[in-house]
Coordinates of C-alpha atoms in Angstrom, one line a residue:
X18 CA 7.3 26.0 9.9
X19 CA 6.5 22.4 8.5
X20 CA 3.6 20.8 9.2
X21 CA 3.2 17.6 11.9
X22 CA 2.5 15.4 8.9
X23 CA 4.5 12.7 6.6
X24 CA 3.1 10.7 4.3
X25 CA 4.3 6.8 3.7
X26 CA 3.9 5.3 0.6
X27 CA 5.3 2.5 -1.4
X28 CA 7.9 3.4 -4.0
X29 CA 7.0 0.4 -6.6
X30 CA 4.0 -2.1 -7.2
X31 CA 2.8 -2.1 -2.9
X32 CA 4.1 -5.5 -1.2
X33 CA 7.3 -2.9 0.3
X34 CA 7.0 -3.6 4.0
X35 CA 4.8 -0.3 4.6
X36 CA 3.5 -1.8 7.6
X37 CA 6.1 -2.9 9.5
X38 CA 7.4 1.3 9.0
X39 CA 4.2 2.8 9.4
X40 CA 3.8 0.6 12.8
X41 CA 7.6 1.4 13.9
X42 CA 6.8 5.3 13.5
X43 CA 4.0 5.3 14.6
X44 CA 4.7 6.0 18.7
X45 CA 5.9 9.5 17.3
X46 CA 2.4 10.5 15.8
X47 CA -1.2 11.3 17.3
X48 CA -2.8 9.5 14.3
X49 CA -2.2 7.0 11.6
X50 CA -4.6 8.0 8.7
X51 CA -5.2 5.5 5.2
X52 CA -6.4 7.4 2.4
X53 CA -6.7 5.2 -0.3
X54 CA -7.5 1.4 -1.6
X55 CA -9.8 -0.5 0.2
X56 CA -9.4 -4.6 1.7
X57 CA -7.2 -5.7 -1.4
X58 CA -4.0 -4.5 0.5
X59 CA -2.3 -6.0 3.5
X60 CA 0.2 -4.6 5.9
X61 CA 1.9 -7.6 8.5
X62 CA 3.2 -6.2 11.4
X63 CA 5.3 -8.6 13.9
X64 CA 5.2 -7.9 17.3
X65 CA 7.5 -10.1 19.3
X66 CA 6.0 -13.2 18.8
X67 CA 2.0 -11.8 18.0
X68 CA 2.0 -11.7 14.1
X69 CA -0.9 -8.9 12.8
X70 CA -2.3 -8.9 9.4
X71 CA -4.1 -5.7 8.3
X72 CA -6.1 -5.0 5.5
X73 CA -8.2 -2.0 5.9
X74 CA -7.3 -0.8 9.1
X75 CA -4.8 1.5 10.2
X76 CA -1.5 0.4 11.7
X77 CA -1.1 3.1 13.9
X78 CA -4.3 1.2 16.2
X79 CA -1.2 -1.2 17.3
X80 CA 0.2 1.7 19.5
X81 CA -1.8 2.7 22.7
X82 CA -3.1 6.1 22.5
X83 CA -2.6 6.6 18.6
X84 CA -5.8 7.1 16.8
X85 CA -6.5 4.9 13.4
X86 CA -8.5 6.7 11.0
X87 CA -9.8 5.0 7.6
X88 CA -10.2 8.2 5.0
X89 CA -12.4 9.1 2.5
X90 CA -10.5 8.2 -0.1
X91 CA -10.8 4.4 1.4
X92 CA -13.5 2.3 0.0
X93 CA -15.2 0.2 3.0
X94 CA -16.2 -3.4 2.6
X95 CA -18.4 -3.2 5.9
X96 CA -18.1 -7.2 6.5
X97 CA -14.3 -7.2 6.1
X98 CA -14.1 -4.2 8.3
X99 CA -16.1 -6.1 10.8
X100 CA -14.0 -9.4 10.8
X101 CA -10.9 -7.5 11.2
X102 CA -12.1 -5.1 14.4
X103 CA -13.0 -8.5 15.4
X104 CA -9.7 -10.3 15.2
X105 CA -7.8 -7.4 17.0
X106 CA -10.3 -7.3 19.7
X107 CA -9.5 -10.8 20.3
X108 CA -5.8 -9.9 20.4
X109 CA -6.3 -7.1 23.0
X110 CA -6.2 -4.3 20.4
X111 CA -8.2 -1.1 21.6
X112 CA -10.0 -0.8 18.4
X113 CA -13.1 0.8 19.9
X114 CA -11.7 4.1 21.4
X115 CA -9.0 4.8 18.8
X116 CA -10.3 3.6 15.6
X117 CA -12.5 6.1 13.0
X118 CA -14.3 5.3 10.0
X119 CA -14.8 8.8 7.4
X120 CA -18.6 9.4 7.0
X121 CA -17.8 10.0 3.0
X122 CA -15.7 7.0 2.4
X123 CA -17.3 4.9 -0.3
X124 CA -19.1 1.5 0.7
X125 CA -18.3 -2.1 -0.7
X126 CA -21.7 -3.7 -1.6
X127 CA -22.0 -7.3 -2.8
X128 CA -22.7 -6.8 -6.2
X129 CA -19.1 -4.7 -6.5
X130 CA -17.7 -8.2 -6.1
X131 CA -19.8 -10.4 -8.2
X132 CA -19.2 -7.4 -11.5
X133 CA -15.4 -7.9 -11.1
X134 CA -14.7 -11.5 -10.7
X135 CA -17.0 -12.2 -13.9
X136 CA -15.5 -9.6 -15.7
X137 CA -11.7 -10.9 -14.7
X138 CA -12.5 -14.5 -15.4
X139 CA -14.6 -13.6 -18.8
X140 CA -13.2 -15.1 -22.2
X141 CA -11.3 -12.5 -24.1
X142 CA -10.9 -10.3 -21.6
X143 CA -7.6 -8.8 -20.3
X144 CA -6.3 -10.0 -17.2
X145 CA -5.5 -7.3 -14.7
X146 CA -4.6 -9.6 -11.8
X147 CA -7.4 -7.8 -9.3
X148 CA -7.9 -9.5 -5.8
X149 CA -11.7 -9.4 -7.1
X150 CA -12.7 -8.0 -3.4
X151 CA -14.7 -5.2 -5.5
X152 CA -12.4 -2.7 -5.2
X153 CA -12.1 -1.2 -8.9
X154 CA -16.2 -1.7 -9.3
X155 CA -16.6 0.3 -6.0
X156 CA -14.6 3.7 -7.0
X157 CA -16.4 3.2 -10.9
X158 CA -19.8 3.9 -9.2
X159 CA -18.1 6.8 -7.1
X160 CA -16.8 8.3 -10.2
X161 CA -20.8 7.4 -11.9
X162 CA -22.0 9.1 -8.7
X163 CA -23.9 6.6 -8.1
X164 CA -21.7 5.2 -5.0
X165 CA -22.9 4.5 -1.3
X166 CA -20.9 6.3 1.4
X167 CA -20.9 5.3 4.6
X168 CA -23.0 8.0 6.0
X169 CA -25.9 6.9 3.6
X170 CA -25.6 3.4 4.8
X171 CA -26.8 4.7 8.0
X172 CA -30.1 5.5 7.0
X173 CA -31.8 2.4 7.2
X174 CA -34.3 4.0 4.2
X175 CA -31.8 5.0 2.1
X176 CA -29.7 1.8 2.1
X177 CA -32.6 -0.1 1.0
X178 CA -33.7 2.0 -1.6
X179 CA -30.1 2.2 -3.3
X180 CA -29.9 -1.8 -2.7
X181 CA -32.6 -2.6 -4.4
X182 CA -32.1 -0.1 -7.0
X183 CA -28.6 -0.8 -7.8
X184 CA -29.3 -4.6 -7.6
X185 CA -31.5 -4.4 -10.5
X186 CA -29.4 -2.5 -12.5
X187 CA -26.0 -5.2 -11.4
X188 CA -27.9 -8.0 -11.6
X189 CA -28.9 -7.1 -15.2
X190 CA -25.7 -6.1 -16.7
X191 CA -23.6 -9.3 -14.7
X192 CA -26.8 -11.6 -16.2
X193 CA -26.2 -10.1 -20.0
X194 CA -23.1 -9.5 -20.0
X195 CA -21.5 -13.1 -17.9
X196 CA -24.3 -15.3 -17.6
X197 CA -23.9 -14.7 -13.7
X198 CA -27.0 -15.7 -11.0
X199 CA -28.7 -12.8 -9.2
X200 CA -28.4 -11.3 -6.0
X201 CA -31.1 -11.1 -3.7
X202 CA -31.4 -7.4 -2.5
X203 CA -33.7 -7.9 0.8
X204 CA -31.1 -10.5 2.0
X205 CA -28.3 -7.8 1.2
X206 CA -30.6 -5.4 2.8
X207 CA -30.9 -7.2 6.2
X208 CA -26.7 -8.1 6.1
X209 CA -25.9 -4.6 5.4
X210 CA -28.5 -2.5 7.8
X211 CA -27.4 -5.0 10.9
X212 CA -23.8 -4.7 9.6
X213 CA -24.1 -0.6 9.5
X214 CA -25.3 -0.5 12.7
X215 CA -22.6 -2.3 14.3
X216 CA -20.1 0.8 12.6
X217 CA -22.0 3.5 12.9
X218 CA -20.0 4.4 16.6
X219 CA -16.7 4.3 14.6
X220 CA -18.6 7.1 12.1
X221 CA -17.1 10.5 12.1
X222 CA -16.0 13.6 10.4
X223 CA -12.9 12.5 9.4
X224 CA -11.2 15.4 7.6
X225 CA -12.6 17.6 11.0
X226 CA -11.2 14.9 13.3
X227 CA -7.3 15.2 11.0
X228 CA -7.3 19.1 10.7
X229 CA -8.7 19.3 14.6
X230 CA -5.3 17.7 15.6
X231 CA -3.0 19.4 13.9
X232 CA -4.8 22.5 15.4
X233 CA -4.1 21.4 18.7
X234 CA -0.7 20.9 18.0
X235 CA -0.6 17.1 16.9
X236 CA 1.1 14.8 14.2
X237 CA -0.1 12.6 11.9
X238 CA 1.2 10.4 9.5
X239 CA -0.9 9.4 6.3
X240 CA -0.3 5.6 5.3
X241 CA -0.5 4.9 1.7
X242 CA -1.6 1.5 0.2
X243 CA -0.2 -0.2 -2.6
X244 CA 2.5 1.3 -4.6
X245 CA 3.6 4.4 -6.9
X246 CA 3.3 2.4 -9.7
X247 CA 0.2 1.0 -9.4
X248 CA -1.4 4.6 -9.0
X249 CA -4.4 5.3 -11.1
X250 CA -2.6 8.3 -12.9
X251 CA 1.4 7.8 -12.4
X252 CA 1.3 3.7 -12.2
X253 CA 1.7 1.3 -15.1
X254 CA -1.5 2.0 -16.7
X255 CA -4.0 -0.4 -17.0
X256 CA -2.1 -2.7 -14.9
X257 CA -3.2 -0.6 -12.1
X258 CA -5.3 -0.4 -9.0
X259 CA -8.2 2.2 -8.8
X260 CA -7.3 4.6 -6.6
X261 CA -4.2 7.6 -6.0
X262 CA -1.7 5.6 -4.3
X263 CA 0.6 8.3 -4.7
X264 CA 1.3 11.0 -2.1
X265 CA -1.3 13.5 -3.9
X266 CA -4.0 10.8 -2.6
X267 CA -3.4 11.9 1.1
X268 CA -4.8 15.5 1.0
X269 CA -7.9 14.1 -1.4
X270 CA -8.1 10.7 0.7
X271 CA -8.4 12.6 3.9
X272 CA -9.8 16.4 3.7
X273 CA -6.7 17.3 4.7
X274 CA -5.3 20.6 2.4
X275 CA -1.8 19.5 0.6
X276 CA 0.2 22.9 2.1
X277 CA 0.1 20.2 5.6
X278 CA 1.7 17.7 4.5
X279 CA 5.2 18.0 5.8
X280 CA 7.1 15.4 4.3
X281 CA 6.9 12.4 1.7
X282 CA 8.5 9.1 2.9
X283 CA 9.1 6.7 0.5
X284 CA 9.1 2.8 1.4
X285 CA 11.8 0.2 -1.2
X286 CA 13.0 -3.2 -0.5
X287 CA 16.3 -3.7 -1.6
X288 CA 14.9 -5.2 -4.5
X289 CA 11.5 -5.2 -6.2
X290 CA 8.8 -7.5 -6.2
X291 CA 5.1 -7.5 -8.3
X292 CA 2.1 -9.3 -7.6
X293 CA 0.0 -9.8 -10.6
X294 CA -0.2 -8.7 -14.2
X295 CA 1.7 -6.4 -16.2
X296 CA 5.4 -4.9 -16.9
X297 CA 7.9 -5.8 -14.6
X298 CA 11.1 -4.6 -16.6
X299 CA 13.7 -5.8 -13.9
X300 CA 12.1 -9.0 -13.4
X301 CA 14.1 -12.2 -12.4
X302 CA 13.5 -15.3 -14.9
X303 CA 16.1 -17.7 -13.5
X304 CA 16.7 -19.5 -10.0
X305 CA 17.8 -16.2 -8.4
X306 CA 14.4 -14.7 -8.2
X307 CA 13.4 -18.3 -6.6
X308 CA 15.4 -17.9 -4.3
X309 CA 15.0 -14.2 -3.4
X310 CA 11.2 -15.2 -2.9
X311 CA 11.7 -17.9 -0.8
X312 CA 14.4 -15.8 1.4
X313 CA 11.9 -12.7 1.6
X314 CA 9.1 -15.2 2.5
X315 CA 7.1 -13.5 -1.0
X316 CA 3.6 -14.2 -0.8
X317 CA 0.9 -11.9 -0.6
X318 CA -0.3 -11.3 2.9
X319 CA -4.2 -11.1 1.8
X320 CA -4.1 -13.4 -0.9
X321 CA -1.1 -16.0 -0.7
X322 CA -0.3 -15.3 -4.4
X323 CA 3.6 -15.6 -4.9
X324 CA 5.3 -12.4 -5.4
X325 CA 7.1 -11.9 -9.2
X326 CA 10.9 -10.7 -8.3
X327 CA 13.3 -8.4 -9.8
X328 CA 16.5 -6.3 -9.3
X329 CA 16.3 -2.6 -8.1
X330 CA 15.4 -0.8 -10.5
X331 CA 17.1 3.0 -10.5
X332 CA 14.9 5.0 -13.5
X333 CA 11.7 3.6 -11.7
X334 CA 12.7 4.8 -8.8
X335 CA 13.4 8.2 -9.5
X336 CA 10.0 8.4 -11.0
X337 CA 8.7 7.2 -8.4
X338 CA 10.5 9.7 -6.0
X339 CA 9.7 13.0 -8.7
X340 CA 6.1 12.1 -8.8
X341 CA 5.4 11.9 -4.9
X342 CA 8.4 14.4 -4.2
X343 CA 9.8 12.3 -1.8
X344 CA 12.2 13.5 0.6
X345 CA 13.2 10.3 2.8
X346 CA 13.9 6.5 1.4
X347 CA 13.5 3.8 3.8
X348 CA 14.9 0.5 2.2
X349 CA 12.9 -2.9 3.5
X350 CA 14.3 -6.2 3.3
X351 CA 18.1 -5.8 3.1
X352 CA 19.4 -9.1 5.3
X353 CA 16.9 -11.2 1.7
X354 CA 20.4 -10.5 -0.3
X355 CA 23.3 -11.3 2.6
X356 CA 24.0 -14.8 0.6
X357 CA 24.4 -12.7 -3.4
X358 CA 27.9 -12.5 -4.4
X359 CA 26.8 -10.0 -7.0
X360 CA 23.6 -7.7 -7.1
X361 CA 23.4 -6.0 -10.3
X362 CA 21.0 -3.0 -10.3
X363 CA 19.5 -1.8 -13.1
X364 CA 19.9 2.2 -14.3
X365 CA 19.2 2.6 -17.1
X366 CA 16.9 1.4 -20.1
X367 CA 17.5 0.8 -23.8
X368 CA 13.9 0.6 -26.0
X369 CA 14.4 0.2 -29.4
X370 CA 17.8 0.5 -29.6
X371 CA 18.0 3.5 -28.2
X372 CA 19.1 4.4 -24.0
X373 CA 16.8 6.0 -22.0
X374 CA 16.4 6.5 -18.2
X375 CA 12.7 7.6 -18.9
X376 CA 9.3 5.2 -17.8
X377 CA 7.4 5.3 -20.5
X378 CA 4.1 5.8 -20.1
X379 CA 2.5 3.2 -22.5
X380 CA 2.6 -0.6 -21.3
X381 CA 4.1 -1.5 -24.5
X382 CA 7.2 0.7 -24.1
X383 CA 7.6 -0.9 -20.8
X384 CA 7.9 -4.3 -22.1
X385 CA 10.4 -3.7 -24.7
X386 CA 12.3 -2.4 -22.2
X387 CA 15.7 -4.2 -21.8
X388 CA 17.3 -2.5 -19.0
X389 CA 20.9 -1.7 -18.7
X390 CA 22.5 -3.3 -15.0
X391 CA 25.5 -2.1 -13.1
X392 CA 26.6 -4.7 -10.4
X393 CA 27.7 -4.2 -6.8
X394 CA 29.8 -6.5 -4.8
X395 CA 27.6 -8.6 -2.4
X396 CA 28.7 -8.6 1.6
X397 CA 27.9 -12.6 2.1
X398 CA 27.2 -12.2 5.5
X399 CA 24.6 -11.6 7.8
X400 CA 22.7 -8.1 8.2
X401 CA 19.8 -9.3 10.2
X402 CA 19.1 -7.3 12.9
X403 CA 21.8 -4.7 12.5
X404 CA 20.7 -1.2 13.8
X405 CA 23.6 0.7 13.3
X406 CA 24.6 2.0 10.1
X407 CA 28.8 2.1 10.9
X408 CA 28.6 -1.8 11.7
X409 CA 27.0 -3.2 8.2
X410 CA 29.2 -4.6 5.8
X411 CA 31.0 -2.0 3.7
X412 CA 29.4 -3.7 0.7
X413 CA 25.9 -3.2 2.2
X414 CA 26.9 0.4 3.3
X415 CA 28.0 0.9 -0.4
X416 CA 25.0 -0.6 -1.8
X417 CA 22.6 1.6 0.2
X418 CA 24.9 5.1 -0.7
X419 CA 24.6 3.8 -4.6
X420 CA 20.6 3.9 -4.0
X421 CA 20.5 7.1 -1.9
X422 CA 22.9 8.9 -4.5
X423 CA 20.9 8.0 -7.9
X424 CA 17.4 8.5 -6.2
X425 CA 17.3 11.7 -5.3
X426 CA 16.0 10.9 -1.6
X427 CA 17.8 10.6 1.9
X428 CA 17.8 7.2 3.5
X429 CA 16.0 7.5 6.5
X430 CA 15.7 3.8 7.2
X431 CA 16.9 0.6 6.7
X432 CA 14.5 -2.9 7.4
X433 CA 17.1 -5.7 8.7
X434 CA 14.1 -8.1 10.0
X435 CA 10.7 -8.2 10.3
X436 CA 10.3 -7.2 13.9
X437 CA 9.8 -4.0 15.4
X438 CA 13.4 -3.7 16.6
X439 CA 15.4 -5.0 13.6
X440 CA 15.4 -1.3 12.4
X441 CA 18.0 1.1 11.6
X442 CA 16.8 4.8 12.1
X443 CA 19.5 7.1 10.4
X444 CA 20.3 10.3 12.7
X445 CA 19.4 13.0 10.3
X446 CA 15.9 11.0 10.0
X447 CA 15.5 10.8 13.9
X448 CA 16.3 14.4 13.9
X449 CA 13.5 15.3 11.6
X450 CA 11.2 12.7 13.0
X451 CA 11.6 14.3 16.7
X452 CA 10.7 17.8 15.1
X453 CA 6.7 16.3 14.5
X454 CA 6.2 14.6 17.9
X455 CA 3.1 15.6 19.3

């Protein structure tokens, strides 16, 4: 028998609409659990006419009764943490009897900040296109072992001894190496202690907490952050975020063993977007992709940077799809291309004169990439809001069978809006979906 579990992950470079899915799901599961990434991603969730931007925390705290649990494999900014749990108190949002915090998870520390904004802004250096938050400094000291979890910053002792230690280490290199002013570690100290206190009742066992449920019979459904292809391993290397954003990342995010985890869902738009540096082989050069952003309002929800744009791209995501062995496809975003007489879609690629449908794994493969397009009749009318399959355009129906047919996955979903209830849930999906109510 399959386990109560599904993971949802994005199929590209994050920015998919995860949220909104993760949220719409989430009344069929006892727990919404993040394993990965840390305050540099951002889920928005509409609600009627509430609008809720997440960064760290669970979407699944939206639903009464669903517990939001922040993994291991997360790394914590404390402060952020904070601000948000304060925002959705504010909003009514029962943070404090449904929301968890893992006692490993990795801890965010000033100095994790100040190390990657001068190393991103440094002359000569390669731009990665980080949200400097700290994130990629954070999971370098957890691979050093020489990391904070959150179970350390609870010992008042403790913290302060690995403050000041690691502040005089930090402010050494940042000084040498970028000319950068100090931190002062007793004013860290006193920031940090006060801030651990105010978490430590959101402290637990997480991976007991997860495997606890299923024991009892519950669901749970682990919610990825960013995309495939930003994956430390699998993702378009070094253009990359720090941590497994592929479906591997939810059994070593969250101390939860990979034989329970039931199913893999995979979140697309209906075509891609990239924030940031690096390969983007599909990517839109002309007034299209303007317009595509400003229909798909494209924008980062944490930081406001516009979102690069790009046709669908077939070979990617059937890497995507091998790599997490996803079963289900949920496609985000389909009413952005109602006005498109024409969508081409790429599937295939020629590099160096020669066709391919492999990603390659170097970055300079991926940018002589010139990619080979079939192209679809557009529907020109509106989708929004359409929850039945039958009554979409035959174009659009077409258009989503072409996807479903060269991925390798099922469509499970289609996104015709950004609210809750401009969803289209497939019956085979509902079927399968039913099977892991708790």
């Amino acid at each position: 028998m399959r386990a109560k579990t599904a993971v949802v992950l994005g199929a590209q470079w994050g920015d998919e609409g995860k949220g909104k899915i993760v949220d719409v799901l989430s009344e069929r599961f006892s727990a919404v659990a993040r394993y990965a990434g840390g305050h540099n991603a951002g889920h928005t969730v509409i609600i009627g006419e509430q609008k809720f931007v997440l960064q760290l925390i669970p979407c699944g705290v939206l639903r009464p009764g669903c517990k939001g649990v922040i993994g291991n494999g997360v790394v914590l900014d404390p402060i952020a943490f904070l601000s948000e749990v304060d925002r959705l108190r504010q909003l009514g949002v029962a943070v404090d009897e449904q929301l968890f915090i893992s006692n490993r998870a990795q801890v965010i520390l000033p100095y994790h900040r100040m190390i990657e904004l001068a190393a991103e802004c440094a002359p000569g250096r390669q731009k990665i296109g980080t949200t400097s938050k700290g994130i990629g400094p954070a999971y370098e000291d957890k691979m050093k072992r020489s990391g904070l979890r959150v179970v350390d910053m609870l010992n008042p002792d403790l913290l302060k001894t690995h403050i000041e230690a690691a502040c005089a280490e930090k402010n050494a290199i940042a000084h040498a190496l970028f000319g950068t002013d100090p931190l002062d570690p007793a004013q860290m100290y006193d920031e940090y202690a006060a801030a651990a206190e105010k978490i430590r009742h959101f402290v637990t066992d997480s991976g007991r907490l997860l495997n606890g449920i299923l024991a009892k019979g519950g669901s749970i459904m682990f919610e990825g952050a960013q995309g495939t292809m930003l994956d430390i391993d699998h993702g378009t290397y070094p253009f990359v975020t720090s941590s497994s954003a592929t479906a591997g990342g939810a059994a070593t995010g969250t101390g939860v063993g990979p034989t329970s985890i039931g199913t893999v869902i995979a979140v697309t738009k209906a075509y891609v977007t990239r924030v940031g540096e690096g390969p983007f082989p599909t990517e839109i050069h002309d007034a299209v992709g303007e317009t595509l952003r400003a229909r798909g309002h494209e924008y980062g929800a944490v930081t406001g940077r516009p979102r690069r744009c790009g046709w669908l791209d077939m070979p990617l995501l059937r890497y995507s799809n091998q790599v997490n062995g996803a079963e289900w496809l949920v496609i985000t975003k389909m009413d952005v291309l109602d006005e498109l007489a024409e969508i081409p879609i790429c599937v295939g690629y020629e590099i160096d004169g020669k066709v391919t449908d492999e990603v390659p794994a170097d970055v300079r493969g991926l940018e002589s990439i010139k990619p080979r397009y079939t192209t679809l009749k557009g529907w020109r009318t509106s989708t929004e809001g359409i929850t039945e399959f039958d009554k979409l355009p035959k174009e659009a129906q077409e258009y989503l069978r072409f996807q479903e047919r060269e991925s390798g996955a099922r469509i499970g979903m289609v996104s015709t809006g950004p609210d809750r209830n401009q969803t289209m849930i497939l019956p085979e999906f509902a079927a399968a979906l039913d099977q892991m109510k708790a």
